[in-house]
mmCIF file of C-alpha atoms and ligand atoms in Angstrom:
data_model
loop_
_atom_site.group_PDB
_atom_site.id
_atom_site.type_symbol
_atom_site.label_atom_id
_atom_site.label_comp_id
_atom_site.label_asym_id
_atom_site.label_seq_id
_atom_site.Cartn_x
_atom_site.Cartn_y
_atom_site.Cartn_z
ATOM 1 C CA UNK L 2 -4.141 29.311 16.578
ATOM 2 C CA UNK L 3 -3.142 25.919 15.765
ATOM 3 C CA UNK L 4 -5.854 23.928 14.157
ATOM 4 C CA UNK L 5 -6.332 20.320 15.670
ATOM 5 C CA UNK L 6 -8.449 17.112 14.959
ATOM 6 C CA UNK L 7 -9.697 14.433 16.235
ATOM 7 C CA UNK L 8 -9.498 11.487 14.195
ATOM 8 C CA UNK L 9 -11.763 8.941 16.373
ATOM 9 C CA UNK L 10 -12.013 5.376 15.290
ATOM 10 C CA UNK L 11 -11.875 1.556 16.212
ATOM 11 C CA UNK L 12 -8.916 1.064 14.071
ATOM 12 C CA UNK L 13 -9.437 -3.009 14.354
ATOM 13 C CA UNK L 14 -7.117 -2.806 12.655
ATOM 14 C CA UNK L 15 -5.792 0.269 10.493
ATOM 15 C CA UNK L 16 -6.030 0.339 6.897
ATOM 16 C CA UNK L 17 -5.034 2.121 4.017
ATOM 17 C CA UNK L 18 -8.343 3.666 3.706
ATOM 18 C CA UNK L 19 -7.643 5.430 7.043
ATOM 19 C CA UNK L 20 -4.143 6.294 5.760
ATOM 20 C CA UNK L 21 -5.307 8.256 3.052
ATOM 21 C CA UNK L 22 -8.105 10.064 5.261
ATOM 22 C CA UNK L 23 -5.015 11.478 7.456
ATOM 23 C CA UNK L 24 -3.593 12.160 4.598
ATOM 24 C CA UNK L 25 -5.805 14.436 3.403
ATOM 25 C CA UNK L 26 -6.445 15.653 6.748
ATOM 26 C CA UNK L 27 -3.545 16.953 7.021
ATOM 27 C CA UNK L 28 -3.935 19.124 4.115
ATOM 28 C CA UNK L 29 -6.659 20.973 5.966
ATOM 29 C CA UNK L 30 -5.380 20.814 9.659
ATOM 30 C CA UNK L 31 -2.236 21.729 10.993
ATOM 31 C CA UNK L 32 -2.147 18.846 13.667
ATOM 32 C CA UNK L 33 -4.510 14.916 14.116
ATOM 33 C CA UNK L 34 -4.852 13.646 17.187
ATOM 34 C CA UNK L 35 -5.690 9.943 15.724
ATOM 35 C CA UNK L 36 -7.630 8.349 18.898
ATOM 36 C CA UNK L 37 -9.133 4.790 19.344
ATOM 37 C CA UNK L 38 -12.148 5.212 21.087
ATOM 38 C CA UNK L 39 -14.677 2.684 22.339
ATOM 39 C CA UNK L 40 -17.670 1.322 19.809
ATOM 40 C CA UNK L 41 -19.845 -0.527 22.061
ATOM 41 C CA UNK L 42 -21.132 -2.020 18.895
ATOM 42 C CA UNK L 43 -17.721 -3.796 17.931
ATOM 43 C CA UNK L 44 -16.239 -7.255 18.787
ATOM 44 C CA UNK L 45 -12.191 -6.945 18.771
ATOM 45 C CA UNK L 46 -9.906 -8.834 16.675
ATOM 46 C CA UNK L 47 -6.899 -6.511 18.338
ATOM 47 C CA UNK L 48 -6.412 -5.453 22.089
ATOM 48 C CA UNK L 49 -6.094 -1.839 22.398
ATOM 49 C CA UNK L 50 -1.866 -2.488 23.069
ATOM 50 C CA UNK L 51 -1.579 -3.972 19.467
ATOM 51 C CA UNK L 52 -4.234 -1.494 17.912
ATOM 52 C CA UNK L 53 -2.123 0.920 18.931
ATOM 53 C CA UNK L 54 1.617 -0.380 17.622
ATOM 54 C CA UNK L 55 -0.441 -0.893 14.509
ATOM 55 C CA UNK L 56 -1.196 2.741 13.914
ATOM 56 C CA UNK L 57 2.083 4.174 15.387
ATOM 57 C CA UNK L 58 3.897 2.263 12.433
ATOM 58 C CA UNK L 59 2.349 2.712 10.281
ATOM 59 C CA UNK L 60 1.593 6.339 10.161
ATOM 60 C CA UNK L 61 5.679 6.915 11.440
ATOM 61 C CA UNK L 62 6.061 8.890 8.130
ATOM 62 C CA UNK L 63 3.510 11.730 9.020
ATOM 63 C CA UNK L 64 4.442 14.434 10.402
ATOM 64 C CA UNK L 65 2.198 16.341 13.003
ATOM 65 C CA UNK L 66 -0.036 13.094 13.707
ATOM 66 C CA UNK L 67 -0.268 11.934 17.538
ATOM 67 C CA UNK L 68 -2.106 8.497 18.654
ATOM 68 C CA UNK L 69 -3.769 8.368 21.772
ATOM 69 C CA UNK L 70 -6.753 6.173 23.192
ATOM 70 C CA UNK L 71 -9.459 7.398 25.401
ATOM 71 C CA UNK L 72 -12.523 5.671 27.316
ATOM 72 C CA UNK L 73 -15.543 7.760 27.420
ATOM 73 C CA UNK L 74 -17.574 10.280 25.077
ATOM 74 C CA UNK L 75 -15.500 11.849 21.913
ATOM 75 C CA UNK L 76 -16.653 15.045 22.721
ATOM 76 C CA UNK L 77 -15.044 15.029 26.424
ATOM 77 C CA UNK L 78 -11.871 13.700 24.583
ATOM 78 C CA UNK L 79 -12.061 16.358 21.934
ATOM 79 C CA UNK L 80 -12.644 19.380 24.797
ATOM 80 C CA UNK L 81 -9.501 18.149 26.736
ATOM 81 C CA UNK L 82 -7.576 18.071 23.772
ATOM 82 C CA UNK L 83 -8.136 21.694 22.470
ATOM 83 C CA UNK L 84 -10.024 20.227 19.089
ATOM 84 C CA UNK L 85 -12.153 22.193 17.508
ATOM 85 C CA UNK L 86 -12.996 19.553 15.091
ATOM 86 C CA UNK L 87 -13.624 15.751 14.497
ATOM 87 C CA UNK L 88 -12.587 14.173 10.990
ATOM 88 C CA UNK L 89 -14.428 11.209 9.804
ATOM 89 C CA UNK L 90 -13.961 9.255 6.605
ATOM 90 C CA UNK L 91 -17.047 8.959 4.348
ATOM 91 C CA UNK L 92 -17.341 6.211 1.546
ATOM 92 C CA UNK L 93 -20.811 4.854 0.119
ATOM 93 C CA UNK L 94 -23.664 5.850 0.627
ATOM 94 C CA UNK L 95 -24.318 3.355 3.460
ATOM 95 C CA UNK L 96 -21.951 5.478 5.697
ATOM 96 C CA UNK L 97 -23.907 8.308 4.988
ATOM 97 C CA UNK L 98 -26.751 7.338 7.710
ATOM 98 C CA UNK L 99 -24.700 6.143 10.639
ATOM 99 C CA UNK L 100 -22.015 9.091 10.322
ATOM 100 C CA UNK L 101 -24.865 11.819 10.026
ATOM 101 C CA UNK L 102 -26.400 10.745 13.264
ATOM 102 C CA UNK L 103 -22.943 10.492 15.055
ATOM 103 C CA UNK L 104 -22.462 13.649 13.916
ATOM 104 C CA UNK L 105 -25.170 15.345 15.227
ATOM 105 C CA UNK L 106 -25.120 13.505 18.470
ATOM 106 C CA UNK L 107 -21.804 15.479 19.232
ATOM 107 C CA UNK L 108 -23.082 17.884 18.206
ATOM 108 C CA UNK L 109 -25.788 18.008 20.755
ATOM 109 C CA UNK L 110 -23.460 17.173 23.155
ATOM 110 C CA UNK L 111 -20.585 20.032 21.754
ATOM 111 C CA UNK L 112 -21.711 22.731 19.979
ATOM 112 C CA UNK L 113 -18.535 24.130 19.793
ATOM 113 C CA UNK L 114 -17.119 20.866 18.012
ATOM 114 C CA UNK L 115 -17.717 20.550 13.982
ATOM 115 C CA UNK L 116 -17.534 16.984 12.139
ATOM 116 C CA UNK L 117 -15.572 17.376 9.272
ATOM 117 C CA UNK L 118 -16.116 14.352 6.069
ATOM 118 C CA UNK L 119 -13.454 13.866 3.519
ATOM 119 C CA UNK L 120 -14.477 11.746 0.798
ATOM 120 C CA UNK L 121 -12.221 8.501 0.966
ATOM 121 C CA UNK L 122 -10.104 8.207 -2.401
ATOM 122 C CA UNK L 123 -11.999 6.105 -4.903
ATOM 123 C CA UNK L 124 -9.132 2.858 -4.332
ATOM 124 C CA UNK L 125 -10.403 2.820 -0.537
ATOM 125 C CA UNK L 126 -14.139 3.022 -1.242
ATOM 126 C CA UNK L 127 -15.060 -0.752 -0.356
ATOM 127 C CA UNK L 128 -12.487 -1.020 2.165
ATOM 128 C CA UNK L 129 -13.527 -1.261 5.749
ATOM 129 C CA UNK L 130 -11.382 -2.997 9.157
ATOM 130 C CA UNK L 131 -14.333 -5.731 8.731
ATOM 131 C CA UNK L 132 -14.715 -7.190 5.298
ATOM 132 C CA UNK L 133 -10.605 -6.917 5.442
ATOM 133 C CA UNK L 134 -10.716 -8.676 8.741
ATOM 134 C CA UNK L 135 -13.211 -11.175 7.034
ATOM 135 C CA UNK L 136 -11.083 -11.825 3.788
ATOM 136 C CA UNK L 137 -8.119 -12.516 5.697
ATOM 137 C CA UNK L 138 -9.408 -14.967 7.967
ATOM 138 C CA UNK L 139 -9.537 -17.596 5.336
ATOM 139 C CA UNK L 140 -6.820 -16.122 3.418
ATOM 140 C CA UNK L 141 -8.073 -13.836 1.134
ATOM 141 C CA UNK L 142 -5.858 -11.394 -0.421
ATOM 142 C CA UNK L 143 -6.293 -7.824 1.456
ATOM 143 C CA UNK L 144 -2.251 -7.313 0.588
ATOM 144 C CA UNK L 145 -2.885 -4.071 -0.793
ATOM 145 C CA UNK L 146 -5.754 -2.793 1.485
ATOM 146 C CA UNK L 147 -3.496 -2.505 4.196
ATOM 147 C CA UNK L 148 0.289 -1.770 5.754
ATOM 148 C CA UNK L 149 2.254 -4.678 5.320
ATOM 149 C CA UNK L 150 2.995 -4.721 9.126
ATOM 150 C CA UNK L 151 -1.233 -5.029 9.145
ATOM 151 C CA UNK L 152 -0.823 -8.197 6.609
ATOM 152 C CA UNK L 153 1.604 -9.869 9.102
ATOM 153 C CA UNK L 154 -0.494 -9.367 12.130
ATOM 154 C CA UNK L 155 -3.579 -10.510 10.468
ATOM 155 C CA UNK L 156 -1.343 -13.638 9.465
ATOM 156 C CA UNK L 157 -0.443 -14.259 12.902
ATOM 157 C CA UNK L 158 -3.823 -13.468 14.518
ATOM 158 C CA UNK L 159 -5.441 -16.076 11.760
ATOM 159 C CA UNK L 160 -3.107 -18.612 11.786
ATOM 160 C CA UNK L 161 -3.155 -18.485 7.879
ATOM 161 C CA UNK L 162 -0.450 -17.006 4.408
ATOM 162 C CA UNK L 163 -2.396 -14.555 2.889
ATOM 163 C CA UNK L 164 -1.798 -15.287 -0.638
ATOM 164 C CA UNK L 165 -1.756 -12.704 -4.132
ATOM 165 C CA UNK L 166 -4.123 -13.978 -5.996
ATOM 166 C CA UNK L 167 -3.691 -11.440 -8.581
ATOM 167 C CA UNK L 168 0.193 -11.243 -8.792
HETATM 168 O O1 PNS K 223 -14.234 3.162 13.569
HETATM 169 P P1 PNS K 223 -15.619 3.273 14.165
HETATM 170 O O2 PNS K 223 -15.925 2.028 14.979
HETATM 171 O O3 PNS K 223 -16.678 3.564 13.139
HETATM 172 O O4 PNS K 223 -15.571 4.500 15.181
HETATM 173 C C1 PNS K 223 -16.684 4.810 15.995
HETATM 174 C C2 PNS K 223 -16.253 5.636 17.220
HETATM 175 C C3 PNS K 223 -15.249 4.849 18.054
HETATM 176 C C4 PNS K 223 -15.631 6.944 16.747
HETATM 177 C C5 PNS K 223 -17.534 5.974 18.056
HETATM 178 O O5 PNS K 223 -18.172 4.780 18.444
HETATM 179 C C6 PNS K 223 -17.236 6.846 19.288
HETATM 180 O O6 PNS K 223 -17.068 8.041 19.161
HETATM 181 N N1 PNS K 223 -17.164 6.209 20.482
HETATM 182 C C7 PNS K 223 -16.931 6.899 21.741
HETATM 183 C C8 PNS K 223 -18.270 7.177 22.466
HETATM 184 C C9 PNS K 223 -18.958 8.361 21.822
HETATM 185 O O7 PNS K 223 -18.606 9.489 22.043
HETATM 186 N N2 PNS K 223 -19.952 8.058 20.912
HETATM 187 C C10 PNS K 223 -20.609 9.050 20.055
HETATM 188 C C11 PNS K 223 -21.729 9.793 20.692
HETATM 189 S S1 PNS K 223 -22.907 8.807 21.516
#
């Protein structure tokens, strides 16, 4: 049986931290389903159209990776797709709290779906959609935190040249 995941995020916008957690899933799973999902906790820099084109080009050289978006629970998603599992990215500590209880919320709602963490590779460990999306906004150099297609939109979005300060 073809082993699936759901990779579930916000992806405001897709970094290379994310990148490397497909990756890796793919080492494990034959097929990710990479799905933006709602975070009722989030304020969007992207619209879900742009979120998308953002991940589709950037992950064009995977093979066996879908995008998709979906309004409602993860769990429902995850049923309807055939996943037997959900892949999340874990970096510090500080994930550690947030991700455990997400966890076993689906849990509770889907017993029959597991959570699966991958340890982020040690380059992505401070890099999250918001300090990037902070950083750029005045300019800051996130060049190599993220797809250059994800630099130019940022650029755009912010009105702004994000400069290499180190090169
Ligand atoms: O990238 P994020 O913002 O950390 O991803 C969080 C996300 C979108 C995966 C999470 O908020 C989510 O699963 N939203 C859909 C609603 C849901 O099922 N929530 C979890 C159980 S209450």
């Amino acid at each position: 049986m073809e082993k699936i995941a759901i990779y579930p995020g916000s992806f405001d916008p897709v970094t290379n931290g994310h990148i490397d957690i497909i990756e890796r899933g793919l080492l494990i799973f034959d097929r990710i389903i990479v799905t933006i999902l709602e975070n009722p906790a989030k304020s969007l820099l992207f619209s879900l159209e742009e979120r998308v084109d953002l991940l589709s080009e950037s992950l064009k050289h995977l093979p066996n990776v879908e995008i998709d978006s979906y309004y409602g629970l993860l769990v429902d998603y995850a049923r309807m797709r055939n996943a037997h599992a959900i892949l999340r990215g874990m970096r510090a500590v500080s994930d550690f709290e947030y991700e455990f209880q997400m966890a076993l919320m689906n849990r509770k709602l889907e017993r029959d779906i597991q959570t699966v963490f991958l340890m982020t590779g040690l380059r992505w460990i401070f890099t999250s959609s918001s300090i990037i999306k902070e950083a750029a906004r005045f300019g800051g150099d996130i060049e190599s935190m993220v797809p250059e297609i994800v630099r130019k939109k940022l650029e755009e979005k912010f009105n702004v040249k994000i400069n290499n300060r180190n090169g």
